[in-house]
Each structure stands twice: as structure tokens, then as C-alpha cells.
C-alpha positions as a LaTeX table, in Angstrom:
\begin{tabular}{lrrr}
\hline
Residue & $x$ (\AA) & $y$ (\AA) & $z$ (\AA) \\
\hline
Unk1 & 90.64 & 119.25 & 128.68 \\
Unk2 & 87.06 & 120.03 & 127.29 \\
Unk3 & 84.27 & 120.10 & 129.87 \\
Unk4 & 81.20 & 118.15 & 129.10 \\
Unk5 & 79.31 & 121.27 & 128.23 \\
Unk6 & 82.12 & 123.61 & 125.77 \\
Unk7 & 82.06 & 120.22 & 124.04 \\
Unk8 & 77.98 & 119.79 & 123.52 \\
Unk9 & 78.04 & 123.76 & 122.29 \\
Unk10 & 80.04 & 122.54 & 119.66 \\
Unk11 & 77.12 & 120.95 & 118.63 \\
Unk12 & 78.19 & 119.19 & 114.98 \\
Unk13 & 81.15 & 117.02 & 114.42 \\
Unk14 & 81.47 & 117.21 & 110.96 \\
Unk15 & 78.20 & 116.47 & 109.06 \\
Unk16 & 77.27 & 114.82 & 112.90 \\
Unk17 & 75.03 & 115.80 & 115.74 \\
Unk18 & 76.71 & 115.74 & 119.19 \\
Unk19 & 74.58 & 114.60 & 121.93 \\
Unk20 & 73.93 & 112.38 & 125.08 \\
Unk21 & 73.10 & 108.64 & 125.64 \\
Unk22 & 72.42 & 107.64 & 129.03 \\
Unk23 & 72.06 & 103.63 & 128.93 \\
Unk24 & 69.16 & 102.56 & 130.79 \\
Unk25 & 67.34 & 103.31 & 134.29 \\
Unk26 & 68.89 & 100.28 & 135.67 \\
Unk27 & 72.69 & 100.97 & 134.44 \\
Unk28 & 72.17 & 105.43 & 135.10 \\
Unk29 & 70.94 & 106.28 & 138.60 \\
Unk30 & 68.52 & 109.28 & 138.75 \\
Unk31 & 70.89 & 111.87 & 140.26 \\
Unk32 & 73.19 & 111.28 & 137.11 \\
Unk33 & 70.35 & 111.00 & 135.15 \\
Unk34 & 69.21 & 114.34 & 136.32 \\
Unk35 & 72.74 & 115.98 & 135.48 \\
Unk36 & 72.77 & 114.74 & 132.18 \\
Unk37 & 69.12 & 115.65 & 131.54 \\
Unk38 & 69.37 & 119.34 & 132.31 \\
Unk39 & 72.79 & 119.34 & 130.24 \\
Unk40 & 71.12 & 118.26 & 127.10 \\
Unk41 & 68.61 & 120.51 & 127.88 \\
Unk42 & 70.78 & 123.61 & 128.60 \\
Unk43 & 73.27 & 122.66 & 125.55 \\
Unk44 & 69.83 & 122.31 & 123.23 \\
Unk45 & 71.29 & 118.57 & 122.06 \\
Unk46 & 69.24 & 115.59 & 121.56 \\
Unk47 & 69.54 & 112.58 & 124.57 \\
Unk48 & 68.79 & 108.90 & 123.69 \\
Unk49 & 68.01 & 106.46 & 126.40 \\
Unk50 & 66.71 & 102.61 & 126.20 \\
Unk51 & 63.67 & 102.29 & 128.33 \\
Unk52 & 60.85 & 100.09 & 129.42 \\
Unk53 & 62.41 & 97.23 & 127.56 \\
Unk54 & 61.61 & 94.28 & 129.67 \\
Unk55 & 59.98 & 93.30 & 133.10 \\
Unk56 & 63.39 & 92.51 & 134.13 \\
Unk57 & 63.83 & 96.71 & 134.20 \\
Unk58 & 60.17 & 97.07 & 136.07 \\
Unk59 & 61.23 & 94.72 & 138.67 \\
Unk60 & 64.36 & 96.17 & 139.60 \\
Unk61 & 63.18 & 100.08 & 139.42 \\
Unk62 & 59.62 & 98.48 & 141.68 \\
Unk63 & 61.96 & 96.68 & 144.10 \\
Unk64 & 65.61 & 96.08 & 143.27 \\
Unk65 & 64.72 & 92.46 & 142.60 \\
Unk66 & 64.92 & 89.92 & 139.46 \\
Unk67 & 67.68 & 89.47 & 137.25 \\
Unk68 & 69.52 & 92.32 & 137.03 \\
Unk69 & 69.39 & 93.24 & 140.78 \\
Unk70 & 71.00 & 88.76 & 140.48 \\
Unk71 & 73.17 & 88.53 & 137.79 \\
Unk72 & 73.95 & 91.87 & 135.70 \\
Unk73 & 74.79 & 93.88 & 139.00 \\
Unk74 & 76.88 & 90.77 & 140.70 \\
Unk75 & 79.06 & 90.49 & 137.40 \\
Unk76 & 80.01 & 93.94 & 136.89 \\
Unk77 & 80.33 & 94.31 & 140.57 \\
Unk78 & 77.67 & 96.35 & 141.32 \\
Unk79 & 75.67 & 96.75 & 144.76 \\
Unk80 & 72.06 & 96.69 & 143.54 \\
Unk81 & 70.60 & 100.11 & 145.19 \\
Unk82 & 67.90 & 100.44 & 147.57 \\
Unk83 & 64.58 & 99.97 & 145.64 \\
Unk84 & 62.99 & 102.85 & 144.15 \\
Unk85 & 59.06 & 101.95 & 144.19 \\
Unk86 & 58.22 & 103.41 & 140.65 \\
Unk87 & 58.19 & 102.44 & 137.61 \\
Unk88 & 60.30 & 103.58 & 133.92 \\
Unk89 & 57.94 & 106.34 & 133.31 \\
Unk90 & 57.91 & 107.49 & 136.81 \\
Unk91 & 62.14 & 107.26 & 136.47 \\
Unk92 & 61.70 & 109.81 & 133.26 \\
Unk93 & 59.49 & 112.49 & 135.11 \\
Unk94 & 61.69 & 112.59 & 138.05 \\
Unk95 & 64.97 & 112.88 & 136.92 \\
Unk96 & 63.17 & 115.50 & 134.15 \\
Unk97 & 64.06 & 113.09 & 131.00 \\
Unk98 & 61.11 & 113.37 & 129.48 \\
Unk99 & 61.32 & 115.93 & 126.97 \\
Unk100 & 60.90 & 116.83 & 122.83 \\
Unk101 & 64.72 & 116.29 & 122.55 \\
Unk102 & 64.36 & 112.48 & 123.94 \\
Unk103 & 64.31 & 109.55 & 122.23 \\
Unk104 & 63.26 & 106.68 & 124.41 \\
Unk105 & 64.35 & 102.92 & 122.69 \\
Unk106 & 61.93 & 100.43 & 122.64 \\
Unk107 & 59.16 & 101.44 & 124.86 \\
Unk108 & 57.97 & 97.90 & 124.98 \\
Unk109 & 56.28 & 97.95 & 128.66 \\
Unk110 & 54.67 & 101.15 & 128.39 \\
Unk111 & 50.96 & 101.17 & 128.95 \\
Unk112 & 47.89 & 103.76 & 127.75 \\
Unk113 & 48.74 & 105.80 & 130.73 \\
Unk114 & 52.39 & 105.90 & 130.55 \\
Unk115 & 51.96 & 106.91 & 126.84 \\
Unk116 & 49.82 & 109.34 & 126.99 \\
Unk117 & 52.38 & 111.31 & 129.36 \\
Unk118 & 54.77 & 110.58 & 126.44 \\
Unk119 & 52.28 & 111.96 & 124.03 \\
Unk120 & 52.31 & 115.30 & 125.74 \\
Unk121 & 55.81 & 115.54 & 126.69 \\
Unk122 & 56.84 & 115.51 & 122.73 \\
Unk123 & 59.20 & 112.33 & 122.92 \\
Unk124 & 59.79 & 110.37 & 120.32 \\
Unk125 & 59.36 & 106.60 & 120.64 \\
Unk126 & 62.27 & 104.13 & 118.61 \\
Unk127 & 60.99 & 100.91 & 118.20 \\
Unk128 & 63.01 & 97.75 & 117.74 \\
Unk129 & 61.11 & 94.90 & 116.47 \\
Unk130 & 63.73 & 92.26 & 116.03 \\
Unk131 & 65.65 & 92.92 & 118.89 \\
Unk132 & 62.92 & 92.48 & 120.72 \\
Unk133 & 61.39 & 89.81 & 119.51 \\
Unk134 & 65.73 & 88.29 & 119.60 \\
Unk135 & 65.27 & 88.66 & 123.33 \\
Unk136 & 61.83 & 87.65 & 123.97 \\
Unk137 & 60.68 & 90.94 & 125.70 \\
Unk138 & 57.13 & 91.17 & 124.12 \\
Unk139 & 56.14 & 93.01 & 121.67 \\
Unk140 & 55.96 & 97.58 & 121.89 \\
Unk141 & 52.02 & 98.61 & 122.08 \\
Unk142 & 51.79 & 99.86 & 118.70 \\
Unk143 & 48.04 & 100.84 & 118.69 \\
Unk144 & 48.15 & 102.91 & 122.02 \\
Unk145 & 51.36 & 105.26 & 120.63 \\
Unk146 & 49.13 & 105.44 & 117.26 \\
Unk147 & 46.28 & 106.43 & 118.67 \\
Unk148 & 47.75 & 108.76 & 121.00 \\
Unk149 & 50.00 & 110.20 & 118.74 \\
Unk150 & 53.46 & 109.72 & 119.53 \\
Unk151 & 56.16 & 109.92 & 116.81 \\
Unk152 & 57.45 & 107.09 & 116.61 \\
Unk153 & 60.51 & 106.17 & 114.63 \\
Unk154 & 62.39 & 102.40 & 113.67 \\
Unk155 & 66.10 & 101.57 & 114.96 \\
Unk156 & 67.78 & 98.26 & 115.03 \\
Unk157 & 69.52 & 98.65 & 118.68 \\
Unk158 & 72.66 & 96.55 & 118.30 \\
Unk159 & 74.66 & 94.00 & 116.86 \\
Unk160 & 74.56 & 92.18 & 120.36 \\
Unk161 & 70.83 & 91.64 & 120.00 \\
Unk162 & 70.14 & 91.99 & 116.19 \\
Unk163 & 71.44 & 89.83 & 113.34 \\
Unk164 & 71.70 & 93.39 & 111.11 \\
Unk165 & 72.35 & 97.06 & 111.30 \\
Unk166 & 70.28 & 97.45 & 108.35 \\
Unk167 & 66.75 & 99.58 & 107.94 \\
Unk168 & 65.51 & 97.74 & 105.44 \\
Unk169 & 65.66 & 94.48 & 107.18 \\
Unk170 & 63.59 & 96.10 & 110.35 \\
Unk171 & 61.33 & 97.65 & 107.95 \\
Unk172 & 60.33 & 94.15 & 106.52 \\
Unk173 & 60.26 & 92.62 & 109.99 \\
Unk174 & 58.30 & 95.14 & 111.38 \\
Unk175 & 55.56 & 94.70 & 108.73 \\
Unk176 & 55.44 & 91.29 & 109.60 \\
Unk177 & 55.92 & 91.35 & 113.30 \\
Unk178 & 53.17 & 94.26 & 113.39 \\
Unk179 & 50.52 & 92.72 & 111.36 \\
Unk180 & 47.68 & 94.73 & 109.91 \\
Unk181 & 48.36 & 97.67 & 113.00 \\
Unk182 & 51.09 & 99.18 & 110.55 \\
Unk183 & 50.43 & 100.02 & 106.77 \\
Unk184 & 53.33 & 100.06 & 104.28 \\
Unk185 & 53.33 & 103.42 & 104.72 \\
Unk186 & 53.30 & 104.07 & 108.41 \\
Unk187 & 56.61 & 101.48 & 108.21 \\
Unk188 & 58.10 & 103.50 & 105.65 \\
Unk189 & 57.35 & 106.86 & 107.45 \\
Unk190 & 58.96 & 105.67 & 110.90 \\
Unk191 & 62.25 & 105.27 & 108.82 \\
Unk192 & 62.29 & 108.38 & 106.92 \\
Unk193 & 60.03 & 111.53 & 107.85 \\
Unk194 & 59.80 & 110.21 & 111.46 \\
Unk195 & 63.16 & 109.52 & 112.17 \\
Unk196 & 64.16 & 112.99 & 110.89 \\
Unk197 & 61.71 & 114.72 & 113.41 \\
Unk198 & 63.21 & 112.79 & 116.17 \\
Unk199 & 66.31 & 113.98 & 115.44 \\
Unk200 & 65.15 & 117.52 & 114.40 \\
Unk201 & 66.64 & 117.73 & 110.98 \\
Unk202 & 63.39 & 116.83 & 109.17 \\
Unk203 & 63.32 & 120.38 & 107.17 \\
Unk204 & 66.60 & 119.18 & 105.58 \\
Unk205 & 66.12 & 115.19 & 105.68 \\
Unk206 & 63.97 & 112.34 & 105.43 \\
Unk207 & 61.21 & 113.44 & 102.38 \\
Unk208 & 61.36 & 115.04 & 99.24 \\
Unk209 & 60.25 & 118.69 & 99.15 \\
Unk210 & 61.69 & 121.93 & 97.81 \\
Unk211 & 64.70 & 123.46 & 100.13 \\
Unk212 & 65.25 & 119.70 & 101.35 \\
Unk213 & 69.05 & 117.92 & 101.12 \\
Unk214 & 69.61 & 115.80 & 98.39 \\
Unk215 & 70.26 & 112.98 & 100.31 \\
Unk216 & 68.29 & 109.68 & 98.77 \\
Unk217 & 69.17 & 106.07 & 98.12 \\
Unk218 & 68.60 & 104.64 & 94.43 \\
Unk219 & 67.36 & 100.88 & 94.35 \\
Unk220 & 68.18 & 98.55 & 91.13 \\
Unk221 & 65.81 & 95.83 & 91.42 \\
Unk222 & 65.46 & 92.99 & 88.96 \\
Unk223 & 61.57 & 94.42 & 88.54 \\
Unk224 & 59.82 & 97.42 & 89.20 \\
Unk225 & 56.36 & 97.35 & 91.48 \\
Unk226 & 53.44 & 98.95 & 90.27 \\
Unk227 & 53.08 & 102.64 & 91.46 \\
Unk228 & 50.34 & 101.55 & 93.83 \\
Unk229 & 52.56 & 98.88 & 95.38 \\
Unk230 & 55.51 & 100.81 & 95.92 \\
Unk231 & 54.91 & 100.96 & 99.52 \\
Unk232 & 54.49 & 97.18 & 99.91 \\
Unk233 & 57.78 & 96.67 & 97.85 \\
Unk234 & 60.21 & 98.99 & 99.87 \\
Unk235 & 58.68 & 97.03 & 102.68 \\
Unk236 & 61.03 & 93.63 & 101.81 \\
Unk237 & 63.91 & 92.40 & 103.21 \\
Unk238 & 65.54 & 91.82 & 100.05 \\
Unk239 & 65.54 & 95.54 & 99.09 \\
Unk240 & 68.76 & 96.26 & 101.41 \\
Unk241 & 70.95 & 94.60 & 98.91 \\
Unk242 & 69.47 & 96.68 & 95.97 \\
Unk243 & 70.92 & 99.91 & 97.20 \\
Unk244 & 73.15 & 101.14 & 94.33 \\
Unk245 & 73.59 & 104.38 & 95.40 \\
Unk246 & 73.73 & 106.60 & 98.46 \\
Unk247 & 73.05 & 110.16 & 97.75 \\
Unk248 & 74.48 & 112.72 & 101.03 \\
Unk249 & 73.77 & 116.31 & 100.06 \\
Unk250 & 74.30 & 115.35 & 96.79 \\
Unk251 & 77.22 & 113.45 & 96.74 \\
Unk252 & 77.25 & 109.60 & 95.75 \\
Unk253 & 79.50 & 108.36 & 98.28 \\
Unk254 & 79.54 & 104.79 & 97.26 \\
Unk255 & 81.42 & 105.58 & 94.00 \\
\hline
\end{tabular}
């Protein structure tokens, strides 16, 4: 069989980036962590990990209390481990997860500190407005990642904490949910150009310029926004069921 690391320096399936997705700090202990760390590293691949979701996770990486040490651990038959003492950013620097080819989900108990280690370290930060406002974790500190400038990009997380898949439908709630922080634009930037930097194919995706894929969707809405409130428009949920066409290197592949 393929070892873990012939199979990363394959490193496209198809039109597809291989890579690595650790879970969580609470669900990946920091020796395997570690492992899988360096191998994205060595391999040159992209990991994604969910971190500093809720103070559930900073209780149980402080001291292996709270629900999940309770109730997640008992059910899948875990033994909750001894307690660590540190918190999720601490858990990135020491198992050496904290890197330009990480994205880090949700970020929602991060504080100035914490991000401005992210800051340096080149991360990108995906944030998931609905899921976590679904699961009542708080809300991701916006104006610290802005000001310290962190990319950071939009995802939806799952179907088992989201009530859509779709973009458009975060982009709309996160204008909402983020008030007057975000501009149309920012929004629109964290799913396009921003998402392509985090996954390091932003000089063939996610904006319009010369020696760039064609790969575009085409919206047919009942009425057309003035130029100057383009931004504002793409920005609504309803826009999600306009999509007409989906453009991949240019190829319509919803004909």
C-alpha cells in the first residue's frame, strides 16, 4: 500500500489539492499532531485544523475538565488525558502547527495576543459565522485579525452545524452577524481573493486578472444593482439561487 508521504507527493488528485486535516486539539493529541505537522510541511501540502472554537476546547487543553473531558470522551470511549496547562495557541506552537500552509477554522477564542502570533506565523484564519452563532460559541474577534492583518477567509464548517453548504448564504450572514466591522467588500474578498491565498492558488483563482483561470459564476437576477452597489448586492442570501452558470477553467459544467 501507499505510505502517507508517496501519497501527499502526489500532490493533485485530478483538478484537487491533496492535503491534511487534523480535527481539533481535543480529538488529535500533540505527538500526532506533531507527525502530521512536519509531514505537511516536508510534503509542501496545505493542513486544515478547527481551533479555538469554544471554551469547552480551553477548558479541556487548561485542565482536562468540562464537557468534553464529561461527555464527548465517555461516549466514544475515550480516557480524557492528563491536563496539558496551555491553551489552543500554545497547542499550535508546540506541536509546530502554526505555519503559512495552515488554515485554522473558526478562531473564535483567540485574543490580541494569540493573534498577533498568528499574524506573524502567515496562517490563514476561516471564519464560520453561522455555525457559530448555530452552536452558541460567541462570536470570532473580527477587529483584532483586521487590524493585525491576518488573512482571513469564509467557510461554512458542516452540515452537522450549518443549515447550508453554500457561500453565498455565509456571505449574507456574515454581513449581518458582523455589523459595520466588515464592508461589502471585505465579505466578498474573504470568499474569493482570500480564500485563494489560503489555499495558495490565488495566481490562478479567486479575481480577475490577465494569466488567471477562467473560472467565474454568472448570476441572472430579476434586476441588476447599480455599479456602486454591486458589493452590497452579492452580499444577499438570495443570490445563491441566481447562479446560472459555473465557469471551471472555462468549462460550464452545469450544462
Amino acid at each position: 500500500p501507499m505510505m502517507a508521504n508517496d501519497w501527499l507527493q502526489e500532490s493533485t488528485l485530478g483538478s484537487l489539492q491533496r492535503g491534511l486535516s487534523p480535527h481539533a486539539p481535543y480529538t488529535v493529541g500533540p505527538e500526532t499532531l506533531q507527525k502530521l505537522a512536519r509531514m505537511a510541511r516536508n510534503s509542501q501540502v496545505l493542513a486544515t485544523m478547527h481551533v479555538a472554537e469554544s471554551t469547552e476546547e480551553s477548558a479541556f487543553l487548561k485542565d482536562a475538565t468540562g464537557t468534553i473531558a464529561n461527555k464527548l470522551y465517555p461516549t466514544v470511549g475515550w480516557q480524557p488525558p492528563a491536563p496539558l496547562s496551555i491553551d489552543s495557541l500554545d497547542y499550535l506552537q508546540i506541536t509546530e502547527a502554526l505555519s503559512p500552509g495552515n488554515l485554522l477554522v473558526h478562531g473564535v477564542q483567540f485574543d490580541a495576543d494569540a493573534i498577533g502570533k498568528i499574524a506573524r506565523s502567515g496562517s490563514t484564519v476561516v471564519l464560520c459565522p453561522r455555525s457559530n452563532a448555530k452552536l452558541d460559541v460567541g462570536r470570532a474577534p473580527v477587529e483584532s485579525y483586521l487590524c493585525q492583518g491576518v488573512n482571513l477567509a469564509l467557510g461554512t464548517d458542516s452540515m452537522a452545524s450549518n443549515d447550508s453548504i453554500s457561500l453565498w448564504d455565509e456571505m449574507a450572514f456574515a454581513r449581518e452577524h458582523y455589523g459595520s466591522v466588515l464592508t461589502s467588500i471585505q465579505v466578498l474578498a474573504m470568499a474569493t481573493i482570500n480564500g485563494a491565498r489560503a489555499l495558495q492558488v490565488d495566481a490562478k483563482l479567486g479575481s480577475f486578472e490577465p494569466d488567471t483561470a477562467a473560472s467565474f459564476q454568472v448570476l441572472k437576477p430579476q434586476q441588476l444593482p447599480a455599479v456602486a452597489e454591486v458589493a452590497d448586492f452579492l452580499c444577499q442570501a438570495e443570490r445563491g439561487g441566481e447562479v446560472a452558470h459555473l465557469y471551471l477553467d472555462n468549462k460550464d459544467v452545469l450544462l
